[in-house]
């Protein structure tokens, strides 16, 4: 190659550099470490500190407002020590460090009343700051919820060199979530999910900073929730007596979730999606007719008999005691009107009430009664979007969940214009699978991309990734959820401007291997491999 050729190469090099510089600056540190979801502000210095499993401790600042005996924190300290060192303590490399280059301690400080013994809620403060500097790192948060999120980030800052030595660079991080409601929907009716698999899902949710488990617990196919008031519901309506969540199981899920700063919102979907309810509660469902005679089949809950409301009121009274969260999901989606239309009693009632064969009015009549019931027991309701679309009178503060993929932005505009809070799920139906990297599609969604005022946008409290269970049981729950749901996790936690797919890919690849190392069978994003220690 002659001098001209070299010149040309030099010019190309300069052009490449210029092109690189003109793009948004790459956040190399976050990408190398695989921080997920990306924190609000990350500064990583070039000063490396070493950690040794024998000498490193996570402990309370003695001046912290949290009770040193706070079980939630003690549990979290133990868990994160395990995540950091547990799997390969023995592979810890040769001692390369003197005291001058050691990180000896993570000191955790809770600034306000810790809320150690309470349940997280929609206004829980999850913000934290993390300062890693020798010889001690400091994690500061107003409440225990922020400590939990900060511990996850701290664990993500630690890496191993080729000798296996644990290293953390001095760094400083400030973080808080973009949306307060960041959920995963699981469906335990189409297939029963063993309690252990739900607990594992809660672990993975915490790794991705999710904070709501939307438990779609019963549906047409089975009624696994064991009610103490109406035990026949699960005795007759579950797949079998071993496919049941006992009060002890439910309590276990709720407490396990609490320790990870995760709320559990139960969904009892009515008046449709209720075939399994009918098995243990005679007279609850509407008898369908074939011409003038009962066909033997049953339709949605019968909205015209008083016994329905007596039952529902006792049932939801129990639910409000069992589930501590302020919210109960009432469903209200996909009500099939054909059975109601076939029933002569219902026809008579419709005429009498002046509903003019508009069955949406009958559905509204039912839902309004249930909504009133929920207000009486001092809980807030969440409903699927049809309830809003059918013009049901909603008590203020009723939250509407948007799920229909078609024109969901328009739906968000309408609901928020009417003053109701919104949870977005429409673009995040993870049960709809396809070939390739569909996480990118989930990642690109901006939940505030609809026309409306700032005030309307503030009504979007977050979103949920939904994994419906028709084709999902314990065998494929985890790989189908992760890391696809992680994309939604970052979208809901990180700032609006965090949209670079290249950066997301590099960070998510590391996060996926991290989940695998921690025992979550997350599927691969694409070709490649995890570091050897991750796959053991
Ligand atoms: C940590 O420090 C080392 C040594 O200075 C540097 O090479 C590396 O890029 C730093 N890591 C990150 C994630 O910034
Ligand atoms: C290093 O620190 C440990 C614990 O803080 C202490 O026991 C030890 O004596 C120190 N070693 C040196 C060489 O200073
Ligand atoms: C959330 O929980 C805290 C602590 O228990 C409580 O003080 C606050 O009133 C709750 N907020 C809501 C909206 O429930
Ligand atoms: C159902 O309840 C309403 C209101 O309490 C009452 O007016 C009506 O008579 C009751 N119907 C029957 C069949 O008991």
Coordinates of C-alpha atoms and ligand atoms in Angstrom, one line a residue:
X1 CA 0.0 0.0 0.0
X2 CA 1.4 3.4 -1.0
X3 CA 1.4 6.6 1.0
X4 CA -2.0 7.7 -0.5
X5 CA -3.5 4.4 0.8
X6 CA -2.2 5.2 4.3
X7 CA -3.6 8.7 4.1
X8 CA -6.9 7.3 3.1
X9 CA -6.9 4.9 6.0
X10 CA -6.1 7.7 8.3
X11 CA -8.9 9.7 7.0
X12 CA -11.3 6.8 7.4
X13 CA -10.1 6.4 11.0
X14 CA -10.8 10.1 11.7
X15 CA -14.2 9.8 10.1
X16 CA -15.0 6.8 12.3
X17 CA -13.9 8.6 15.4
X18 CA -16.0 11.6 14.5
X19 CA -19.0 9.4 13.9
X20 CA -18.5 7.8 17.3
X21 CA -18.1 11.1 19.0
X22 CA -21.3 12.5 17.5
X23 CA -23.4 9.7 18.9
X24 CA -24.7 9.9 22.5
X25 CA -21.8 9.2 24.8
X26 CA -21.6 5.5 25.5
X27 CA -21.9 4.5 29.1
X28 CA -19.0 2.1 29.1
X29 CA -18.9 1.4 32.8
X30 CA -22.6 0.5 33.0
X31 CA -22.3 -1.7 29.9
X32 CA -19.2 -3.5 31.1
X33 CA -20.8 -4.2 34.5
X34 CA -24.2 -4.9 33.1
X35 CA -26.2 -2.6 35.3
X36 CA -29.9 -3.4 34.9
X37 CA -32.1 -1.5 35.1
X38 CA -29.9 1.5 34.4
X39 CA -29.7 3.8 37.5
X40 CA -30.5 7.5 37.3
X41 CA -26.9 8.5 37.7
X42 CA -23.8 6.4 37.6
X43 CA -20.2 7.5 38.1
X44 CA -17.5 4.7 38.1
X45 CA -13.9 5.7 38.7
X46 CA -10.8 3.8 37.7
X47 CA -9.8 3.0 41.2
X48 CA -10.3 -0.7 41.9
X49 CA -10.9 -2.2 45.3
X50 CA -10.8 -5.8 46.2
X51 CA -13.3 -7.7 48.3
X52 CA -12.6 -10.9 50.2
X53 CA -15.5 -13.1 51.3
X54 CA -13.8 -13.7 54.6
X55 CA -13.4 -10.0 55.5
X56 CA -16.2 -8.3 53.7
X57 CA -19.4 -7.5 55.7
X58 CA -22.7 -5.8 55.1
X59 CA -24.0 -4.1 58.2
X60 CA -26.1 -1.4 59.7
X61 CA -24.9 2.0 60.4
X62 CA -25.3 2.3 64.2
X63 CA -26.9 5.8 63.7
X64 CA -29.4 4.3 61.2
X65 CA -33.1 4.8 62.0
X66 CA -33.8 1.2 61.3
X67 CA -33.9 -1.2 64.3
X68 CA -30.7 -3.3 64.1
X69 CA -33.0 -6.3 64.5
X70 CA -35.0 -5.4 61.3
X71 CA -35.6 -8.8 59.9
X72 CA -36.2 -7.5 56.4
X73 CA -32.7 -5.9 56.3
X74 CA -31.0 -8.9 58.0
X75 CA -32.5 -11.2 55.4
X76 CA -31.5 -8.9 52.6
X77 CA -27.9 -8.6 53.9
X78 CA -27.7 -12.4 54.0
X79 CA -29.2 -12.8 50.6
X80 CA -26.9 -10.3 48.9
X81 CA -23.8 -11.7 50.5
X82 CA -24.8 -15.0 49.0
X83 CA -25.4 -13.5 45.6
X84 CA -22.1 -11.8 45.6
X85 CA -19.9 -14.6 46.9
X86 CA -21.9 -17.6 47.6
X87 CA -21.6 -19.5 44.4
X88 CA -17.9 -19.4 44.0
X89 CA -16.3 -18.5 47.3
X90 CA -13.9 -21.3 46.7
X91 CA -12.8 -19.9 43.4
X92 CA -11.8 -16.7 45.1
X93 CA -8.5 -15.7 43.6
X94 CA -5.1 -15.2 45.3
X95 CA -5.0 -12.5 47.9
X96 CA -3.9 -9.6 45.8
X97 CA -4.7 -6.9 48.2
X98 CA -3.4 -5.1 51.2
X99 CA -5.7 -3.2 53.6
X100 CA -5.1 -0.1 51.4
X101 CA -7.0 -1.6 48.4
X102 CA -9.7 -3.5 50.3
X103 CA -13.3 -2.8 50.5
X104 CA -14.1 -4.1 53.9
X105 CA -17.7 -3.1 54.5
X106 CA -20.9 -1.9 53.1
X107 CA -22.6 0.2 55.7
X108 CA -26.3 0.6 55.3
X109 CA -28.1 3.6 56.6
X110 CA -31.8 4.3 56.8
X111 CA -32.5 8.0 57.2
X112 CA -36.2 8.2 58.1
X113 CA -38.6 5.9 60.0
X114 CA -37.5 2.6 58.3
X115 CA -41.0 1.1 57.6
X116 CA -39.2 -2.2 58.4
X117 CA -42.4 -4.0 59.5
X118 CA -44.9 -2.5 57.1
X119 CA -46.0 -3.6 53.6
X120 CA -44.8 -1.7 50.6
X121 CA -47.4 0.4 48.8
X122 CA -47.9 2.6 45.8
X123 CA -46.1 5.6 47.5
X124 CA -43.2 3.6 49.0
X125 CA -39.9 5.5 48.6
X126 CA -37.4 3.3 46.7
X127 CA -34.7 5.9 46.1
X128 CA -31.2 5.4 47.4
X129 CA -27.6 6.6 47.0
X130 CA -24.6 4.4 47.0
X131 CA -21.0 5.6 47.6
X132 CA -18.2 3.1 47.1
X133 CA -14.9 4.3 48.5
X134 CA -12.3 2.5 50.5
X135 CA -12.4 1.2 53.1
X136 CA -16.2 1.3 53.4
X137 CA -19.1 1.8 51.0
X138 CA -22.2 3.6 52.2
X139 CA -25.7 2.8 51.0
X140 CA -28.2 5.4 52.1
X141 CA -32.0 5.4 51.7
X142 CA -35.0 7.0 53.3
X143 CA -36.7 3.7 53.8
X144 CA -35.9 0.0 53.7
X145 CA -37.4 -0.2 50.2
X146 CA -34.6 1.9 48.9
X147 CA -32.0 -0.3 50.7
X148 CA -33.4 -3.3 48.8
X149 CA -33.0 -1.6 45.5
X150 CA -29.5 -0.3 46.4
X151 CA -28.3 -3.7 47.5
X152 CA -29.2 -5.1 44.1
X153 CA -27.2 -2.3 42.4
X154 CA -24.3 -2.8 44.7
X155 CA -24.2 -6.5 43.9
X156 CA -24.2 -5.6 40.2
X157 CA -21.1 -3.4 40.6
X158 CA -19.0 -6.4 41.7
X159 CA -17.1 -8.4 39.1
X160 CA -14.3 -11.0 39.1
X161 CA -11.0 -10.9 37.3
X162 CA -9.6 -13.9 35.4
X163 CA -8.1 -15.2 38.7
X164 CA -11.5 -15.0 40.4
X165 CA -10.7 -12.1 42.6
X166 CA -13.7 -10.0 43.5
X167 CA -13.4 -6.4 42.5
X168 CA -15.4 -3.2 42.8
X169 CA -14.4 0.2 41.4
X170 CA -14.9 3.2 43.5
X171 CA -18.2 4.7 42.3
X172 CA -21.2 6.8 43.2
X173 CA -24.8 6.1 42.2
X174 CA -28.0 8.0 42.7
X175 CA -31.2 6.3 41.8
X176 CA -35.0 6.3 42.0
X177 CA -37.7 4.8 39.8
X178 CA -39.6 6.6 37.0
X179 CA -42.9 4.8 37.7
X180 CA -44.2 3.6 41.1
X181 CA -46.1 0.5 39.7
X182 CA -43.9 -2.0 38.0
X183 CA -45.6 -5.4 37.8
X184 CA -45.5 -8.9 36.5
X185 CA -48.8 -10.8 36.0
X186 CA -48.8 -14.5 36.6
X187 CA -51.8 -16.7 35.9
X188 CA -52.3 -19.7 38.2
X189 CA -55.7 -20.8 36.8
X190 CA -54.8 -22.0 33.3
X191 CA -52.0 -24.0 35.0
X192 CA -51.2 -24.3 38.6
X193 CA -47.8 -22.8 39.5
X194 CA -46.2 -24.4 42.6
X195 CA -45.5 -22.0 45.4
X196 CA -41.7 -22.5 45.0
X197 CA -41.9 -21.3 41.4
X198 CA -43.8 -18.2 42.5
X199 CA -41.1 -17.4 45.1
X200 CA -38.5 -17.9 42.4
X201 CA -40.3 -15.4 40.2
X202 CA -40.3 -12.9 43.1
X203 CA -36.5 -13.3 43.4
X204 CA -36.1 -12.6 39.7
X205 CA -38.5 -9.6 39.9
X206 CA -36.2 -8.1 42.6
X207 CA -33.2 -8.6 40.4
X208 CA -35.0 -6.4 37.9
X209 CA -36.5 -4.0 40.4
X210 CA -40.1 -4.9 39.8
X211 CA -42.4 -4.2 42.8
X212 CA -45.8 -5.6 42.0
X213 CA -46.9 -9.2 41.6
X214 CA -50.3 -9.2 39.9
X215 CA -51.7 -12.6 40.9
X216 CA -54.4 -13.6 38.4
X217 CA -55.2 -16.4 40.8
X218 CA -58.5 -17.9 39.5
X219 CA -60.3 -18.0 36.1
X220 CA -62.6 -20.3 34.1
X221 CA -60.2 -23.3 34.1
X222 CA -59.5 -23.6 37.9
X223 CA -60.0 -22.1 41.3
X224 CA -56.9 -22.8 43.3
X225 CA -57.4 -20.2 46.0
X226 CA -58.5 -21.8 49.2
X227 CA -61.1 -19.6 50.9
X228 CA -61.9 -20.3 54.5
X229 CA -65.3 -18.8 54.2
X230 CA -66.2 -20.8 51.1
X231 CA -63.9 -23.9 51.1
X232 CA -66.1 -25.6 48.4
X233 CA -64.8 -23.1 45.8
X234 CA -61.4 -24.7 45.7
X235 CA -62.6 -28.2 46.8
X236 CA -64.7 -28.4 43.7
X237 CA -63.2 -25.8 41.4
X238 CA -59.5 -26.6 41.6
X239 CA -57.8 -29.0 39.2
X240 CA -57.3 -31.3 42.2
X241 CA -56.8 -31.0 45.9
X242 CA -53.1 -30.8 45.5
X243 CA -53.5 -27.9 43.0
X244 CA -54.6 -25.5 45.7
X245 CA -53.1 -22.4 47.5
X246 CA -53.8 -22.9 51.2
X247 CA -54.0 -19.8 53.5
X248 CA -50.5 -20.8 54.6
X249 CA -49.2 -20.8 51.0
X250 CA -50.8 -17.4 50.3
X251 CA -49.3 -15.9 53.4
X252 CA -45.9 -17.3 52.5
X253 CA -46.0 -15.7 49.1
X254 CA -47.1 -12.3 50.5
X255 CA -44.4 -12.3 53.2
X256 CA -41.7 -13.4 50.8
X257 CA -42.7 -10.6 48.5
X258 CA -42.7 -8.1 51.3
X259 CA -39.2 -9.0 52.2
X260 CA -38.2 -8.0 48.6
X261 CA -40.3 -4.9 48.6
X262 CA -42.9 -6.4 46.3
X263 CA -46.6 -5.9 46.7
X264 CA -49.1 -8.7 45.9
X265 CA -52.3 -7.6 44.2
X266 CA -54.8 -10.4 43.8
X267 CA -57.2 -10.5 40.9
X268 CA -60.6 -12.1 41.2
X269 CA -62.0 -11.6 37.8
X270 CA -65.8 -11.4 37.5
X271 CA -68.5 -11.5 36.1
X272 CA -66.9 -13.4 33.1
X273 CA -64.0 -15.8 33.4
X274 CA -65.8 -17.5 36.3
X275 CA -66.7 -21.1 35.1
X276 CA -64.6 -22.6 38.0
X277 CA -66.5 -20.6 40.6
X278 CA -69.8 -22.3 39.6
X279 CA -68.6 -25.7 40.7
X280 CA -68.4 -24.9 44.4
X281 CA -71.0 -22.2 44.6
X282 CA -74.4 -23.3 43.3
X283 CA -76.7 -20.6 41.9
X284 CA -73.8 -18.1 41.4
X285 CA -73.6 -18.4 37.6
X286 CA -76.3 -17.6 35.1
X287 CA -78.1 -20.7 33.6
X288 CA -78.0 -20.5 29.8
X289 CA -81.1 -21.4 27.8
X290 CA -81.7 -23.3 24.6
X291 CA -84.9 -21.8 23.3
X292 CA -87.2 -22.1 26.3
X293 CA -85.3 -24.7 28.3
X294 CA -82.2 -24.5 30.4
X295 CA -79.3 -26.0 28.3
X296 CA -77.4 -27.2 31.3
X297 CA -74.6 -24.8 30.6
X298 CA -73.7 -21.7 32.7
X299 CA -72.6 -18.3 31.7
X300 CA -71.1 -15.3 33.6
X301 CA -72.1 -14.6 37.3
X302 CA -75.8 -14.0 37.6
X303 CA -76.2 -10.3 38.2
X304 CA -80.0 -10.3 38.9
X305 CA -80.2 -12.3 42.1
X306 CA -79.5 -11.0 45.6
X307 CA -77.7 -14.1 46.6
X308 CA -74.9 -13.1 44.2
X309 CA -74.2 -10.0 46.2
X310 CA -74.5 -11.6 49.6
X311 CA -71.9 -14.1 48.5
X312 CA -69.6 -11.6 46.8
X313 CA -69.6 -9.3 49.8
X314 CA -68.6 -12.1 52.2
X315 CA -66.0 -13.3 49.7
X316 CA -64.3 -9.9 49.2
X317 CA -64.4 -9.3 52.9
X318 CA -62.2 -12.3 53.3
X319 CA -60.0 -11.3 50.4
X320 CA -59.5 -7.8 52.0
X321 CA -58.2 -9.5 55.2
X322 CA -56.0 -12.1 53.5
X323 CA -54.2 -9.6 51.1
X324 CA -52.8 -6.6 52.9
X325 CA -52.4 -4.5 49.7
X326 CA -54.6 -1.5 49.3
X327 CA -55.6 -2.6 45.8
X328 CA -57.8 -5.5 44.6
X329 CA -58.1 -6.3 40.9
X330 CA -61.7 -7.0 39.9
X331 CA -61.2 -8.0 36.3
X332 CA -64.2 -7.2 34.3
X333 CA -62.8 -8.2 30.9
X334 CA -64.3 -10.2 28.0
X335 CA -67.8 -10.8 29.3
X336 CA -69.7 -13.0 26.8
X337 CA -73.3 -11.8 26.6
X338 CA -74.9 -14.7 24.8
X339 CA -75.8 -16.7 27.9
X340 CA -77.3 -13.6 29.6
X341 CA -79.3 -13.0 26.4
X342 CA -80.7 -16.5 26.3
X343 CA -82.0 -16.4 29.9
X344 CA -85.7 -15.4 30.2
X345 CA -85.4 -14.1 33.8
X346 CA -82.6 -11.8 32.6
X347 CA -84.6 -10.7 29.6
X348 CA -87.4 -9.7 32.0
X349 CA -85.0 -7.9 34.3
X350 CA -83.5 -6.0 31.4
X351 CA -86.9 -4.8 30.2
X352 CA -87.9 -3.9 33.7
X353 CA -84.7 -1.9 34.2
X354 CA -85.0 -0.1 30.9
X355 CA -81.6 -1.5 29.6
X356 CA -83.1 -2.0 26.1
X357 CA -81.2 -5.1 25.3
X358 CA -77.9 -3.3 26.0
X359 CA -76.0 -5.9 28.0
X360 CA -73.2 -3.6 28.7
X361 CA -75.7 -1.8 31.0
X362 CA -76.3 -5.1 32.8
X363 CA -72.6 -5.6 33.2
X364 CA -72.3 -2.1 34.5
X365 CA -75.1 -2.7 37.0
X366 CA -73.2 -5.6 38.4
X367 CA -69.7 -4.0 38.4
X368 CA -71.0 -0.8 40.1
X369 CA -72.4 -2.9 42.9
X370 CA -69.0 -4.7 43.3
X371 CA -67.1 -1.5 43.1
X372 CA -69.3 0.0 45.9
X373 CA -68.6 -3.2 48.0
X374 CA -64.9 -2.7 47.6
X375 CA -65.1 1.0 48.6
X376 CA -67.1 -0.1 51.7
X377 CA -64.3 -2.4 52.8
X378 CA -61.9 0.5 52.2
X379 CA -59.9 -0.9 49.4
X380 CA -59.1 0.5 46.0
X381 CA -60.1 -1.3 42.8
X382 CA -58.3 -2.0 39.6
X383 CA -60.3 -3.0 36.5
X384 CA -59.6 -4.1 33.0
X385 CA -60.3 -1.4 30.3
X386 CA -63.7 -2.7 29.2
X387 CA -65.2 -1.6 32.4
X388 CA -64.2 2.0 31.5
X389 CA -65.2 1.5 27.9
X390 CA -68.7 0.3 28.9
X391 CA -69.2 3.5 30.8
X392 CA -69.5 2.1 34.2
X393 CA -69.7 4.8 36.9
X394 CA -66.2 4.4 38.5
X395 CA -65.5 5.7 42.0
X396 CA -62.6 8.3 41.9
X397 CA -59.2 6.6 42.1
X398 CA -60.4 3.4 40.4
X399 CA -57.3 2.3 38.4
X400 CA -57.9 1.1 34.8
X401 CA -55.5 -1.4 33.2
X402 CA -55.1 -1.1 29.5
X403 CA -54.6 -4.4 27.7
X404 CA -56.1 -4.3 24.2
X405 CA -53.2 -3.9 21.8
X406 CA -55.2 -2.0 19.2
X407 CA -54.9 1.8 19.7
X408 CA -53.8 1.6 23.3
X409 CA -52.4 5.1 23.2
X410 CA -55.9 6.5 22.4
X411 CA -57.3 4.5 25.2
X412 CA -54.7 6.0 27.6
X413 CA -55.7 9.5 26.4
X414 CA -59.4 8.7 27.1
X415 CA -59.0 7.2 30.5
X416 CA -56.6 9.9 31.8
X417 CA -58.8 12.6 30.3
X418 CA -61.6 11.2 32.5
X419 CA -59.2 11.5 35.5
X420 CA -58.5 7.9 36.2
X421 CA -55.1 6.3 36.9
X422 CA -53.8 3.9 34.3
X423 CA -51.6 0.8 34.3
X424 CA -50.3 -0.1 30.8
X425 CA -50.0 -3.7 29.7
X426 CA -51.1 -3.7 26.1
X427 CA -47.7 -3.8 24.5
X428 CA -46.3 -6.3 27.0
X429 CA -48.2 -9.5 26.6
X430 CA -45.3 -11.9 27.0
X431 CA -47.5 -14.9 26.3
X432 CA -47.5 -13.8 22.7
X433 CA -44.3 -15.4 21.5
X434 CA -42.4 -15.1 18.2
X435 CA -39.0 -15.9 16.8
X436 CA -36.1 -13.6 17.7
X437 CA -35.4 -10.8 20.0
X438 CA -38.9 -9.6 20.9
X439 CA -37.6 -7.9 24.0
X440 CA -36.5 -5.0 21.7
X441 CA -40.1 -4.4 20.9
X442 CA -41.1 -4.2 24.6
X443 CA -38.1 -2.0 25.3
X444 CA -39.0 0.6 22.6
X445 CA -42.4 1.4 24.2
X446 CA -42.7 4.7 25.9
X447 CA -45.7 4.5 28.3
X448 CA -46.3 8.2 28.0
X449 CA -46.4 8.3 24.2
X450 CA -50.1 9.4 23.9
X451 CA -51.7 12.8 23.5
X452 CA -52.6 14.4 26.7
X453 CA -51.6 17.1 29.2
X454 CA -48.8 16.8 31.8
X455 CA -51.6 16.2 34.3
X456 CA -52.9 13.3 32.2
X457 CA -49.4 11.8 31.9
X458 CA -49.0 11.9 35.7
X459 CA -52.0 9.5 35.9
X460 CA -50.0 6.7 34.3
X461 CA -48.7 5.0 37.4
X462 CA -46.8 2.3 35.6
X463 CA -47.2 -0.9 33.8
X464 CA -47.2 -4.7 33.9
X465 CA -45.7 -7.5 31.8
X466 CA -48.4 -10.1 31.6
X467 CA -47.7 -13.8 31.2
X468 CA -51.0 -15.6 30.6
X469 CA -50.9 -19.3 31.4
X470 CA -52.6 -21.2 28.6
X471 CA -49.3 -22.5 27.4
X472 CA -47.2 -21.9 30.5
X473 CA -46.7 -24.1 33.5
X474 CA -43.8 -24.6 35.9
X475 CA -41.7 -26.1 33.1
X476 CA -41.4 -22.9 31.0
X477 CA -42.5 -20.1 33.4
X478 CA -39.0 -18.9 34.1
X479 CA -37.4 -18.9 30.6
X480 CA -40.5 -17.4 29.1
X481 CA -40.5 -14.5 31.6
X482 CA -36.8 -13.8 31.7
X483 CA -35.0 -11.9 30.4
X484 CA -38.0 -10.7 28.2
X485 CA -39.7 -9.1 31.2
X486 CA -36.4 -7.4 32.1
X487 CA -36.9 -5.1 29.1
X488 CA -40.2 -3.9 30.7
X489 CA -38.4 -3.6 34.1
X490 CA -35.9 -1.1 32.7
X491 CA -38.6 0.7 30.8
X492 CA -40.5 1.3 34.0
X493 CA -37.6 2.0 36.3
X494 CA -35.1 4.0 34.2
X495 CA -35.4 7.5 32.9
X496 CA -37.3 8.3 29.7
X497 CA -34.1 9.1 27.8
X498 CA -32.7 5.6 28.4
X499 CA -33.5 4.1 24.9
X500 CA -30.2 3.0 23.3
X501 CA -30.9 -0.5 22.1
X502 CA -27.1 -1.3 21.7
X503 CA -26.4 -0.4 25.3
X504 CA -29.5 -2.3 26.5
X505 CA -28.3 -5.4 24.6
X506 CA -24.9 -5.3 26.1
X507 CA -26.2 -4.7 29.6
X508 CA -29.0 -7.2 29.4
X509 CA -26.6 -9.9 28.2
X510 CA -24.7 -9.5 31.4
X511 CA -27.9 -9.3 33.5
X512 CA -29.2 -12.5 31.9
X513 CA -26.0 -14.4 32.9
X514 CA -26.2 -12.9 36.4
X515 CA -29.8 -14.3 36.7
X516 CA -28.6 -17.7 35.5
X517 CA -25.8 -17.7 38.1
X518 CA -28.4 -16.9 40.7
X519 CA -30.5 -19.9 39.8
X520 CA -33.0 -18.3 37.4
X521 CA -33.2 -20.3 34.1
X522 CA -33.4 -17.1 32.0
X523 CA -33.2 -17.9 28.2
X524 CA -30.4 -16.5 26.1
X525 CA -30.9 -13.2 24.2
X526 CA -28.9 -14.4 21.2
X527 CA -25.7 -16.4 20.4
X528 CA -22.8 -16.2 22.8
X529 CA -21.9 -17.6 26.2
X530 CA -21.8 -16.7 29.9
X531 CA -18.5 -16.7 31.7
X532 CA -17.7 -20.2 32.9
X533 CA -18.5 -19.5 36.6
X534 CA -22.0 -18.4 35.6
X535 CA -23.0 -21.7 34.2
X536 CA -22.2 -24.0 37.1
Ligands
LIG1 C1 -12.5 -0.2 36.8 O1 -11.1 0.2 36.9 C2 -10.3 -0.4 36.0 C3 -8.8 -0.1 36.4 O2 -8.6 1.3 36.4 C4 -10.7 0.1 34.6 O3 -9.8 -0.5 33.6 C5 -12.1 -0.3 34.4 O4 -12.5 0.2 33.1 C6 -13.0 0.2 35.5 N1 -14.3 -0.4 35.3 C7 -15.4 0.2 35.0 C8 -16.6 -0.6 34.9 O5 -15.4 1.4 34.7
LIG2 C1 -6.0 -5.2 57.9 O1 -7.3 -5.0 58.5 C2 -7.6 -6.1 59.4 C3 -9.1 -5.9 59.8 O2 -9.5 -4.5 59.7 C4 -6.7 -6.1 60.6 O3 -7.0 -7.1 61.5 C5 -5.3 -6.3 60.1 O4 -4.4 -6.2 61.2 C6 -4.9 -5.2 59.1 N1 -3.6 -5.5 58.5 C7 -2.7 -4.6 58.2 C8 -1.4 -5.1 57.6 O5 -2.8 -3.5 58.5
LIG3 C1 -47.8 3.5 52.7 O1 -47.2 2.9 53.8 C2 -46.8 3.9 54.7 C3 -46.0 3.1 55.8 O2 -46.8 2.1 56.3 C4 -47.9 4.7 55.3 O3 -47.5 5.7 56.2 C5 -48.6 5.4 54.1 O4 -49.8 6.1 54.6 C6 -49.0 4.4 53.0 N1 -49.5 5.1 51.9 C7 -50.6 4.6 51.2 C8 -51.0 5.4 50.0 O5 -51.2 3.6 51.5
LIG4 C1 -83.3 -8.1 46.7 O1 -82.9 -7.0 47.4 C2 -83.6 -5.8 47.2 C3 -82.9 -4.7 47.9 O2 -82.5 -5.0 49.1 C4 -85.0 -6.0 47.6 O3 -85.8 -4.8 47.3 C5 -85.6 -7.2 46.9 O4 -86.9 -7.5 47.3 C6 -84.8 -8.4 47.0 N1 -85.3 -9.5 46.2 C7 -85.5 -10.7 46.6 C8 -86.0 -11.6 45.5 O5 -85.3 -11.1 47.7

